[in-house]
XYZ file of C-alpha atoms in Angstrom:
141
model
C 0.000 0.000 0.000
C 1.470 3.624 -0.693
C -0.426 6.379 1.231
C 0.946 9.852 0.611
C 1.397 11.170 4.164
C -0.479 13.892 4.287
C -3.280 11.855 3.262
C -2.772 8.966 5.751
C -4.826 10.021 8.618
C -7.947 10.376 5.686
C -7.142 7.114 4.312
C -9.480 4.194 3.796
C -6.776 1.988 5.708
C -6.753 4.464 8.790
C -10.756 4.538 8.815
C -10.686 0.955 8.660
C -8.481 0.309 11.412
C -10.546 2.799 13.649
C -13.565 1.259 12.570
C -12.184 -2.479 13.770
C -10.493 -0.868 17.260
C -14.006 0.780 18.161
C -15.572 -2.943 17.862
C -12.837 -4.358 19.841
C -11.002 -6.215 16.707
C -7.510 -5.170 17.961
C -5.139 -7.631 15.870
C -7.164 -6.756 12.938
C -7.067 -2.849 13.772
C -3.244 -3.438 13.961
C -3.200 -5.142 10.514
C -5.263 -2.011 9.212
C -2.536 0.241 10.653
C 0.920 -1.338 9.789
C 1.471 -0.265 6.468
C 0.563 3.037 7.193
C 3.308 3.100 10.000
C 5.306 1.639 7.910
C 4.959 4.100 5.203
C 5.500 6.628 7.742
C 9.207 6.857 8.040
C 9.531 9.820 6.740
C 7.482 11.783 8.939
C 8.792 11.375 13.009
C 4.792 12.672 13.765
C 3.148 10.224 11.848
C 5.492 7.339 12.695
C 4.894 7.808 16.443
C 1.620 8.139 16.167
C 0.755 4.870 14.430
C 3.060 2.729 16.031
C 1.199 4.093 19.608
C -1.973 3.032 17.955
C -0.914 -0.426 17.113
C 0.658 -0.401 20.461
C -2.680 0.503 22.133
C -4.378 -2.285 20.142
C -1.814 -4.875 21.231
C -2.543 -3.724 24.303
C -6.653 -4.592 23.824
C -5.425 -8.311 22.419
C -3.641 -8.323 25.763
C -6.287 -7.676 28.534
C -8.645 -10.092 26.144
C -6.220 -12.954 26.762
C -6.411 -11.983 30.264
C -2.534 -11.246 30.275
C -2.658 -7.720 32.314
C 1.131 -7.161 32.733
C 1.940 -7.232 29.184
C -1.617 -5.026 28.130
C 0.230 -2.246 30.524
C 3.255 -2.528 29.419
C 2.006 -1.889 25.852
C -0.417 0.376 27.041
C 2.437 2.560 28.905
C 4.542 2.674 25.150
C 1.849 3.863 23.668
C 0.917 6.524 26.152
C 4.381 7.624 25.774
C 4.661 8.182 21.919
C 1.477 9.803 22.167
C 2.684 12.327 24.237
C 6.219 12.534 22.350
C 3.820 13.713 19.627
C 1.979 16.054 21.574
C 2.217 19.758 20.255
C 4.156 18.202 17.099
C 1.053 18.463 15.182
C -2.192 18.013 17.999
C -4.119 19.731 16.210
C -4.146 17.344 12.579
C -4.337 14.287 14.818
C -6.777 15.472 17.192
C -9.264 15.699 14.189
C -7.878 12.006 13.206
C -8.695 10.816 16.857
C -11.519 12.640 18.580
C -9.582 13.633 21.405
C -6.494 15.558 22.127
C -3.354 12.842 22.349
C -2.586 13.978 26.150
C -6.370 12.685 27.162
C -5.529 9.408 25.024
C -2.410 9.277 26.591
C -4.215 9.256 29.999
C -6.971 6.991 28.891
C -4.288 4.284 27.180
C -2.379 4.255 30.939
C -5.799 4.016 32.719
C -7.532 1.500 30.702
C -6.012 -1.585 31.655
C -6.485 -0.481 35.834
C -10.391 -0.121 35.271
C -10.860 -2.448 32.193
C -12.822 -5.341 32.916
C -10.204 -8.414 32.239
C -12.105 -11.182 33.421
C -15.377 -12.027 30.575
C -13.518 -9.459 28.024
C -13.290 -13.122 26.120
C -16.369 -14.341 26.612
C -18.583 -14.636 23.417
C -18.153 -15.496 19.894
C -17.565 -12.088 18.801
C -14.722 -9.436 19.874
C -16.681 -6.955 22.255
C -14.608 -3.945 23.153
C -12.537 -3.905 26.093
C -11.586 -0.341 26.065
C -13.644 2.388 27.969
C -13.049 4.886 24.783
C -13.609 4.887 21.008
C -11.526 6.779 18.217
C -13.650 9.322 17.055
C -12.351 11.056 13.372
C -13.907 14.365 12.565
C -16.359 13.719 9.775
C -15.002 16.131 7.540
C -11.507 14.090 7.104
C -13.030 11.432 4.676
């Protein structure tokens, strides 16, 4: 896949991957995101960004599997390039997010405290285990 970065945070792959987090399909969220991290090199912002995203959804496979250590320790890497891109460029990924990336920061450190780790694996379908969604702006598509 070749995203132009400027256009990665508007792209069908990001949407995608947004769409599966919010519905608690972390692996396949993280699949979604990877290439666009990938193609990201080029841009410290961007880079940080996704790879705290895919953090934050290993994090969700985590506290399904009932494993809470590692689900904070991913959590905690992922609160910390979020804030290593805070200021960078808030403003373009706060529209990409629905939040500003010091509250997702906060709410990536806190989730795995007050998330529910016992039942998050119960049922035939993914149910999500975060107490947040990703919320784009509407006008980014």
């Amino acid at each position: 896949m070749s995203v132009p970065i400027e256009a990665a945070l508007s792209s069908e792959s990001y949407r995608w991957g947004v769409d599966l987090f919010n519905h608690g399909y972390y692996w396949e969220a993280h699949e979604a995101w990877e290439p666009l991290w990938l193609a990201a090199k080029q841009s410290t912002p961007h880079l940080l960004f996704f790879k705290g995203l895919i953090l934050l959804a290993a994090a969700g496979v985590k506290i399904r599997e009932g494993k809470p250590t590692p689900a904070r320790r991913h959590a905690g890497r992922a609160a910390s390039l979020f804030r290593r891109v805070t200021g960078l460029q808030d403003r373009e990924f706060r529209g990409a997010i629905g939040m500003s990336l010091p509250v997702l920061a906060d709410l990536a450190e806190t989730a795995v405290g007050w998330t529910r780790v016992a039942g998050a694996a119960t049922g035939s379908l993914p149910k999500p285990v975060f107490g947040f969604r990703l919320v784009p702006d509407e006008g980014r598509t």
